[in-house]
C-alpha cells in the first residue's frame, strides 16, 4: 500500500482527553494531562511512525469562551491547528451530553475546516448502557462527520480502529520526520510543562491556572546529570505564598514530583532548583504573555 502521512489535529473542549489520546498513541507522555480543564496551552506535535504511514498528531488547547488574553491565545492556537490539518479528530466526552462548547466547536469546524472531520467519542468506559444511544445520537447531530467511533483513551478501547480510520483519510506522502522522533518539542519545554503539571496536581482553585513556568537554565553537568533552574510565575503575592507553602513544603513537593518524572523521561539524574515570582495579572497582559512564551499565531 502507498505510504501516507499528514497532520492530524485533535480538537475539542477542555478536559475531554485530547492530550491523553495523543500520549496513548505515542506510548509516552509528551503532553501533560490533568483532571483540571485548560491544561494544554500550546500546540504540541506527537509523531507516530508506522510501516505504512506517519501520523503527526497535533494536540491543542481546549476550545472555550475565553475570559482573558491567555484564553484568547489558547483558542487562536487551537483554531490555527484546524486550518492546517489534513484530518481533524473532533474529540468529545461521550459520558456527558453535548453542551454549548461542543456546539461552538462543531460550528467552528463547519465554518473553517476544509479537511475530513472524524468524530471520536472518548471516555466510553464511563458510558452506561442506557446512555449509549441518546449520547451518540446527540453528538452525531452536531455536524457532518466522515466517520465516528466510541473510544477510551485511558483503557485503549478502539484506539487501533480510530488509528486505521485516520490513516484511511490521510493523503499519500513521505515520512516528514525520522522514525525515532516522537515530538517537536525540546527538553526545556518538557521540563517546564512537567513542573506545571505537578503544580496543577498539588494546587487548587484559581492558583493552578495562574501558574506559568519558565526554564532559566538547563545545563548538562555531566553525561548523567542535568542542572535545571526554573521560575514558577503566579499572579498575586497570596498565590506565591501558597505555591511556596509552610516552610517551603509545597514547593518541595512540586519539585520532587517533577524531578522524579524528569529523571525517568530524560534518563539521567536531575538537579532541580525552583523559584517563585509574581507577575501581576500576567494572563491579562499581552506583553507579559509574550515574555512568558505565549506568542499568538495569526488565524
Ligand atoms: N475515564 C476516562 N478518563 C479519561 C479518558 N481520557 C482522558 N481521561 C481523563 O480526563 C482528564 C483530562 O484529560 P486531558 O488529556 O488532560 O484532557 P484535554 O482534553 O487534553 O484537556 P485540556 O488540555 O485542558 O484541553 C484526565 O483526568 C484524564 O485522565 C478516558 O477515556 N476515560
Ligand atoms: Mg490537553
GROMACS .gro file of C-alpha atoms and ligand atoms in nm:
model
  332
    1UNK     CA    1   0.000   0.000   0.000
    2UNK     CA    2   0.109   0.355  -0.073
    3UNK     CA    3   0.275   0.537   0.217
    4UNK     CA    4   0.054   0.804   0.374
    5UNK     CA    5   0.134   1.096   0.601
    6UNK     CA    6  -0.006   1.418   0.738
    7UNK     CA    7  -0.113   1.639   1.023
    8UNK     CA    8  -0.397   1.520   1.242
    9UNK     CA    9  -0.526   1.787   1.478
   10UNK     CA   10  -0.704   1.674   1.793
   11UNK     CA   11  -0.971   1.936   1.859
   12UNK     CA   12  -1.223   1.956   2.143
   13UNK     CA   13  -1.332   2.144   2.451
   14UNK     CA   14  -1.113   2.139   2.766
   15UNK     CA   15  -1.074   1.816   2.961
   16UNK     CA   16  -1.220   1.569   2.706
   17UNK     CA   17  -0.889   1.377   2.688
   18UNK     CA   18  -0.705   1.521   2.387
   19UNK     CA   19  -0.360   1.503   2.545
   20UNK     CA   20  -0.431   1.161   2.695
   21UNK     CA   21  -0.525   1.034   2.348
   22UNK     CA   22  -0.209   1.164   2.184
   23UNK     CA   23   0.009   1.022   2.462
   24UNK     CA   24  -0.168   0.685   2.429
   25UNK     CA   25  -0.075   0.665   2.060
   26UNK     CA   26   0.284   0.764   2.129
   27UNK     CA   27   0.320   0.527   2.425
   28UNK     CA   28   0.486   0.810   2.614
   29UNK     CA   29   0.389   1.129   2.791
   30UNK     CA   30   0.465   1.411   2.551
   31UNK     CA   31   0.175   1.637   2.654
   32UNK     CA   32   0.087   1.692   3.018
   33UNK     CA   33  -0.250   1.574   3.145
   34UNK     CA   34  -0.467   1.676   3.440
   35UNK     CA   35  -0.823   1.643   3.565
   36UNK     CA   36  -0.843   2.025   3.565
   37UNK     CA   37  -0.970   2.191   3.244
   38UNK     CA   38  -0.745   2.414   3.030
   39UNK     CA   39  -0.429   2.218   3.095
   40UNK     CA   40  -0.276   2.234   2.746
   41UNK     CA   41  -0.177   2.586   2.636
   42UNK     CA   42   0.034   2.523   2.325
   43UNK     CA   43   0.018   2.316   2.009
   44UNK     CA   44   0.228   2.005   2.062
   45UNK     CA   45   0.321   1.766   1.786
   46UNK     CA   46   0.346   1.393   1.851
   47UNK     CA   47   0.478   1.175   1.571
   48UNK     CA   48   0.359   0.818   1.521
   49UNK     CA   49   0.566   0.631   1.264
   50UNK     CA   50   0.421   0.309   1.125
   51UNK     CA   51   0.536   0.091   0.836
   52UNK     CA   52   0.269   0.231   0.602
   53UNK     CA   53   0.208   0.578   0.745
   54UNK     CA   54   0.337   0.864   0.954
   55UNK     CA   55   0.073   1.041   1.160
   56UNK     CA   56   0.172   1.378   1.300
   57UNK     CA   57  -0.076   1.436   1.580
   58UNK     CA   58  -0.126   1.794   1.690
   59UNK     CA   59  -0.253   1.822   2.046
   60UNK     CA   60  -0.427   2.155   2.101
   61UNK     CA   61  -0.562   2.368   2.387
   62UNK     CA   62  -0.930   2.309   2.464
   63UNK     CA   63  -1.158   2.548   2.276
   64UNK     CA   64  -1.370   2.753   2.517
   65UNK     CA   65  -1.513   3.101   2.568
   66UNK     CA   66  -1.201   3.289   2.673
   67UNK     CA   67  -1.207   3.512   2.979
   68UNK     CA   68  -0.861   3.662   2.943
   69UNK     CA   69  -0.577   3.709   2.695
   70UNK     CA   70  -0.421   3.372   2.777
   71UNK     CA   71  -0.754   3.207   2.692
   72UNK     CA   72  -0.771   3.401   2.365
   73UNK     CA   73  -0.419   3.285   2.282
   74UNK     CA   74  -0.517   2.924   2.355
   75UNK     CA   75  -0.830   2.934   2.138
   76UNK     CA   76  -0.641   3.101   1.850
   77UNK     CA   77  -0.376   2.833   1.876
   78UNK     CA   78  -0.637   2.556   1.855
   79UNK     CA   79  -0.813   2.721   1.561
   80UNK     CA   80  -0.486   2.756   1.372
   81UNK     CA   81  -0.448   2.379   1.408
   82UNK     CA   82  -0.789   2.327   1.245
   83UNK     CA   83  -0.686   2.530   0.943
   84UNK     CA   84  -0.353   2.348   0.899
   85UNK     CA   85  -0.480   1.991   0.943
   86UNK     CA   86  -0.504   1.714   0.685
   87UNK     CA   87  -0.752   1.538   0.913
   88UNK     CA   88  -0.931   1.667   1.223
   89UNK     CA   89  -1.027   1.442   1.512
   90UNK     CA   90  -1.315   1.614   1.694
   91UNK     CA   91  -1.289   1.469   2.044
   92UNK     CA   92  -1.586   1.476   2.282
   93UNK     CA   93  -1.665   1.330   2.623
   94UNK     CA   94  -1.943   1.081   2.544
   95UNK     CA   95  -2.018   1.018   2.911
   96UNK     CA   96  -2.184   1.364   2.909
   97UNK     CA   97  -2.433   1.516   2.666
   98UNK     CA   98  -2.302   1.787   2.432
   99UNK     CA   99  -2.301   2.140   2.572
  100UNK     CA  100  -2.256   2.492   2.431
  101UNK     CA  101  -1.880   2.447   2.399
  102UNK     CA  102  -1.923   2.133   2.188
  103UNK     CA  103  -2.177   2.317   1.973
  104UNK     CA  104  -1.941   2.614   1.933
  105UNK     CA  105  -1.663   2.383   1.816
  106UNK     CA  106  -1.891   2.197   1.575
  107UNK     CA  107  -1.992   2.534   1.428
  108UNK     CA  108  -1.628   2.646   1.404
  109UNK     CA  109  -1.541   2.324   1.222
  110UNK     CA  110  -1.829   2.377   0.981
  111UNK     CA  111  -1.706   2.728   0.904
  112UNK     CA  112  -1.329   2.685   0.900
  113UNK     CA  113  -1.237   2.325   0.835
  114UNK     CA  114  -1.184   2.211   0.479
  115UNK     CA  115  -1.045   1.870   0.579
  116UNK     CA  116  -1.223   1.548   0.677
  117UNK     CA  117  -1.352   1.550   1.036
  118UNK     CA  118  -1.375   1.229   1.238
  119UNK     CA  119  -1.589   1.236   1.549
  120UNK     CA  120  -1.421   1.041   1.830
  121UNK     CA  121  -1.638   0.992   2.135
  122UNK     CA  122  -1.398   0.944   2.425
  123UNK     CA  123  -1.444   0.813   2.780
  124UNK     CA  124  -1.668   0.528   2.664
  125UNK     CA  125  -1.552   0.345   2.978
  126UNK     CA  126  -1.772   0.590   3.173
  127UNK     CA  127  -2.075   0.548   2.947
  128UNK     CA  128  -2.358   0.345   3.098
  129UNK     CA  129  -2.550   0.122   2.851
  130UNK     CA  130  -2.873   0.323   2.877
  131UNK     CA  131  -2.691   0.636   2.761
  132UNK     CA  132  -2.515   0.492   2.457
  133UNK     CA  133  -2.795   0.569   2.211
  134UNK     CA  134  -2.906   0.915   2.332
  135UNK     CA  135  -2.549   1.039   2.378
  136UNK     CA  136  -2.406   0.913   2.048
  137UNK     CA  137  -2.708   1.046   1.858
  138UNK     CA  138  -2.678   1.387   2.024
  139UNK     CA  139  -2.313   1.418   1.920
  140UNK     CA  140  -2.376   1.291   1.568
  141UNK     CA  141  -2.641   1.561   1.526
  142UNK     CA  142  -2.377   1.834   1.583
  143UNK     CA  143  -2.241   1.823   1.229
  144UNK     CA  144  -2.127   1.629   0.926
  145UNK     CA  145  -1.860   1.372   1.001
  146UNK     CA  146  -1.673   1.143   0.764
  147UNK     CA  147  -1.679   0.873   1.030
  148UNK     CA  148  -1.734   0.830   1.403
  149UNK     CA  149  -1.626   0.592   1.676
  150UNK     CA  150  -1.651   0.534   2.050
  151UNK     CA  151  -1.310   0.513   2.220
  152UNK     CA  152  -1.139   0.522   2.556
  153UNK     CA  153  -0.800   0.691   2.567
  154UNK     CA  154  -0.733   0.551   2.915
  155UNK     CA  155  -0.831   0.186   2.859
  156UNK     CA  156  -0.717   0.184   2.494
  157UNK     CA  157  -1.051   0.058   2.360
  158UNK     CA  158  -1.091   0.112   1.984
  159UNK     CA  159  -0.773   0.319   1.953
  160UNK     CA  160  -0.641   0.084   1.684
  161UNK     CA  161  -0.967   0.124   1.491
  162UNK     CA  162  -0.955   0.503   1.517
  163UNK     CA  163  -0.592   0.496   1.400
  164UNK     CA  164  -0.692   0.297   1.090
  165UNK     CA  165  -0.979   0.537   1.014
  166UNK     CA  166  -0.737   0.831   1.044
  167UNK     CA  167  -0.488   0.667   0.808
  168UNK     CA  168  -0.760   0.600   0.551
  169UNK     CA  169  -0.819   0.978   0.524
  170UNK     CA  170  -0.452   1.079   0.509
  171UNK     CA  171  -0.309   1.179   0.171
  172UNK     CA  172  -0.023   0.982   0.015
  173UNK     CA  173   0.305   1.133   0.132
  174UNK     CA  174   0.655   1.073   0.263
  175UNK     CA  175   0.790   1.045   0.617
  176UNK     CA  176   0.837   1.403   0.732
  177UNK     CA  177   1.026   1.311   1.049
  178UNK     CA  178   1.293   1.050   1.125
  179UNK     CA  179   1.129   0.733   1.260
  180UNK     CA  180   1.278   0.769   1.609
  181UNK     CA  181   1.150   1.124   1.663
  182UNK     CA  182   0.828   1.136   1.864
  183UNK     CA  183   0.781   1.508   1.921
  184UNK     CA  184   0.892   1.851   1.800
  185UNK     CA  185   0.927   1.999   2.148
  186UNK     CA  186   1.262   2.007   2.324
  187UNK     CA  187   1.372   1.901   2.672
  188UNK     CA  188   1.339   2.256   2.808
  189UNK     CA  189   0.973   2.266   2.704
  190UNK     CA  190   0.904   1.923   2.853
  191UNK     CA  191   1.074   2.023   3.178
  192UNK     CA  192   0.866   2.343   3.206
  193UNK     CA  193   0.545   2.156   3.128
  194UNK     CA  194   0.615   1.879   3.379
  195UNK     CA  195   0.674   2.134   3.653
  196UNK     CA  196   0.342   2.297   3.556
  197UNK     CA  197   0.171   1.956   3.561
  198UNK     CA  198   0.286   1.895   3.917
  199UNK     CA  199   0.175   2.245   4.017
  200UNK     CA  200  -0.166   2.166   3.862
  201UNK     CA  201  -0.174   1.845   4.059
  202UNK     CA  202  -0.093   1.986   4.401
  203UNK     CA  203  -0.261   2.328   4.381
  204UNK     CA  204  -0.630   2.409   4.381
  205UNK     CA  205  -0.893   2.661   4.272
  206UNK     CA  206  -0.756   2.956   4.074
  207UNK     CA  207  -0.391   2.904   4.167
  208UNK     CA  208  -0.300   2.635   3.909
  209UNK     CA  209  -0.445   2.841   3.624
  210UNK     CA  210  -0.233   3.138   3.730
  211UNK     CA  211   0.088   2.938   3.701
  212UNK     CA  212   0.339   2.977   3.419
  213UNK     CA  213   0.679   2.812   3.423
  214UNK     CA  214   0.996   2.941   3.260
  215UNK     CA  215   1.324   2.749   3.247
  216UNK     CA  216   1.608   2.986   3.335
  217UNK     CA  217   1.893   2.742   3.298
  218UNK     CA  218   1.925   2.388   3.163
  219UNK     CA  219   2.279   2.253   3.168
  220UNK     CA  220   2.423   1.908   3.137
  221UNK     CA  221   2.676   1.893   3.422
  222UNK     CA  222   2.796   1.553   3.306
  223UNK     CA  223   2.668   1.267   3.091
  224UNK     CA  224   2.433   1.156   3.366
  225UNK     CA  225   2.342   1.479   3.547
  226UNK     CA  226   2.144   1.783   3.432
  227UNK     CA  227   2.106   2.105   3.626
  228UNK     CA  228   1.773   2.280   3.575
  229UNK     CA  229   1.670   2.609   3.726
  230UNK     CA  230   1.312   2.725   3.671
  231UNK     CA  231   1.080   3.002   3.782
  232UNK     CA  232   0.715   2.949   3.863
  233UNK     CA  233   0.522   3.269   3.790
  234UNK     CA  234   0.194   3.345   3.964
  235UNK     CA  235  -0.034   3.648   3.956
  236UNK     CA  236  -0.055   3.754   4.321
  237UNK     CA  237   0.152   3.763   4.640
  238UNK     CA  238  -0.111   3.544   4.811
  239UNK     CA  239  -0.063   3.279   4.538
  240UNK     CA  240   0.313   3.297   4.582
  241UNK     CA  241   0.269   3.214   4.950
  242UNK     CA  242   0.051   2.914   4.858
  243UNK     CA  243   0.297   2.783   4.599
  244UNK     CA  244   0.584   2.806   4.845
  245UNK     CA  245   0.379   2.663   5.134
  246UNK     CA  246   0.462   2.643   5.501
  247UNK     CA  247   0.842   2.635   5.536
  248UNK     CA  248   0.862   2.572   5.161
  249UNK     CA  249   0.675   2.240   5.187
  250UNK     CA  250   0.455   2.288   4.877
  251UNK     CA  251   0.740   2.398   4.654
  252UNK     CA  252   0.937   2.099   4.772
  253UNK     CA  253   0.651   1.861   4.685
  254UNK     CA  254   0.614   2.011   4.336
  255UNK     CA  255   0.991   1.999   4.283
  256UNK     CA  256   1.032   1.641   4.400
  257UNK     CA  257   0.748   1.509   4.184
  258UNK     CA  258   0.873   1.700   3.879
  259UNK     CA  259   1.231   1.588   3.932
  260UNK     CA  260   1.135   1.222   3.965
  261UNK     CA  261   0.944   1.220   3.639
  262UNK     CA  262   1.202   1.430   3.456
  263UNK     CA  263   1.471   1.179   3.553
  264UNK     CA  264   1.259   0.900   3.404
  265UNK     CA  265   1.196   1.087   3.080
  266UNK     CA  266   1.550   1.223   3.036
  267UNK     CA  267   1.717   0.904   3.155
  268UNK     CA  268   1.962   1.087   3.378
  269UNK     CA  269   1.982   1.245   3.721
  270UNK     CA  270   1.835   1.592   3.755
  271UNK     CA  271   1.923   1.866   3.998
  272UNK     CA  272   1.617   2.092   4.000
  273UNK     CA  273   1.602   2.438   4.151
  274UNK     CA  274   1.267   2.620   4.166
  275UNK     CA  275   1.192   2.989   4.224
  276UNK     CA  276   0.855   3.161   4.262
  277UNK     CA  277   0.784   3.512   4.133
  278UNK     CA  278   0.481   3.735   4.094
  279UNK     CA  279   0.388   3.885   3.756
  280UNK     CA  280   0.069   4.073   3.834
  281UNK     CA  281  -0.226   3.967   3.618
  282UNK     CA  282   0.005   3.817   3.354
  283UNK     CA  283  -0.284   3.625   3.194
  284UNK     CA  284  -0.449   3.953   3.101
  285UNK     CA  285  -0.141   4.133   2.973
  286UNK     CA  286  -0.030   4.093   2.612
  287UNK     CA  287   0.328   4.197   2.683
  288UNK     CA  288   0.365   3.959   2.979
  289UNK     CA  289   0.217   3.675   2.777
  290UNK     CA  290   0.476   3.725   2.507
  291UNK     CA  291   0.754   3.731   2.766
  292UNK     CA  292   0.627   3.403   2.907
  293UNK     CA  293   0.632   3.240   2.563
  294UNK     CA  294   0.269   3.269   2.456
  295UNK     CA  295   0.303   3.417   2.110
  296UNK     CA  296  -0.027   3.411   1.924
  297UNK     CA  297  -0.046   3.260   1.575
  298UNK     CA  298  -0.226   3.457   1.305
  299UNK     CA  299  -0.560   3.299   1.212
  300LIG     N1  300  -1.237   0.765   3.240
  300LIG     C1  301  -1.165   0.824   3.145
  300LIG     N2  302  -1.093   0.934   3.172
  300LIG     C2  303  -1.022   0.989   3.072
  300LIG     C3  304  -1.021   0.935   2.941
  300LIG     N3  305  -0.940   1.013   2.865
  300LIG     C4  306  -0.894   1.110   2.946
  300LIG     N4  307  -0.941   1.097   3.070
  300LIG     C5  308  -0.916   1.185   3.186
  300LIG     O1  309  -0.969   1.314   3.159
  300LIG     C6  310  -0.891   1.416   3.221
  300LIG     C7  311  -0.849   1.520   3.118
  300LIG     O2  312  -0.756   1.462   3.029
  300LIG     P1  313  -0.661   1.551   2.937
  300LIG     O3  314  -0.595   1.460   2.841
  300LIG     O4  315  -0.576   1.642   3.020
  300LIG     O5  316  -0.774   1.639   2.862
  300LIG     P2  317  -0.751   1.752   2.749
  300LIG     O6  318  -0.863   1.740   2.652
  300LIG     O7  319  -0.614   1.745   2.694
  300LIG     O8  320  -0.770   1.884   2.837
  300LIG     P3  321  -0.715   2.035   2.809
  300LIG     O9  322  -0.569   2.027   2.783
  300LIG    O10  323  -0.748   2.106   2.935
  300LIG    O11  324  -0.794   2.087   2.692
  300LIG     C8  325  -0.772   1.343   3.287
  300LIG    O12  326  -0.802   1.326   3.422
  300LIG     C9  327  -0.767   1.212   3.212
  300LIG    O13  328  -0.712   1.107   3.290
  300LIG    C10  329  -1.098   0.817   2.915
  300LIG    O14  330  -1.104   0.761   2.804
  300LIG     N5  331  -1.168   0.767   3.021
  301LIG    MG1  332  -0.459   1.878   2.695
   0.00000   0.00000   0.00000
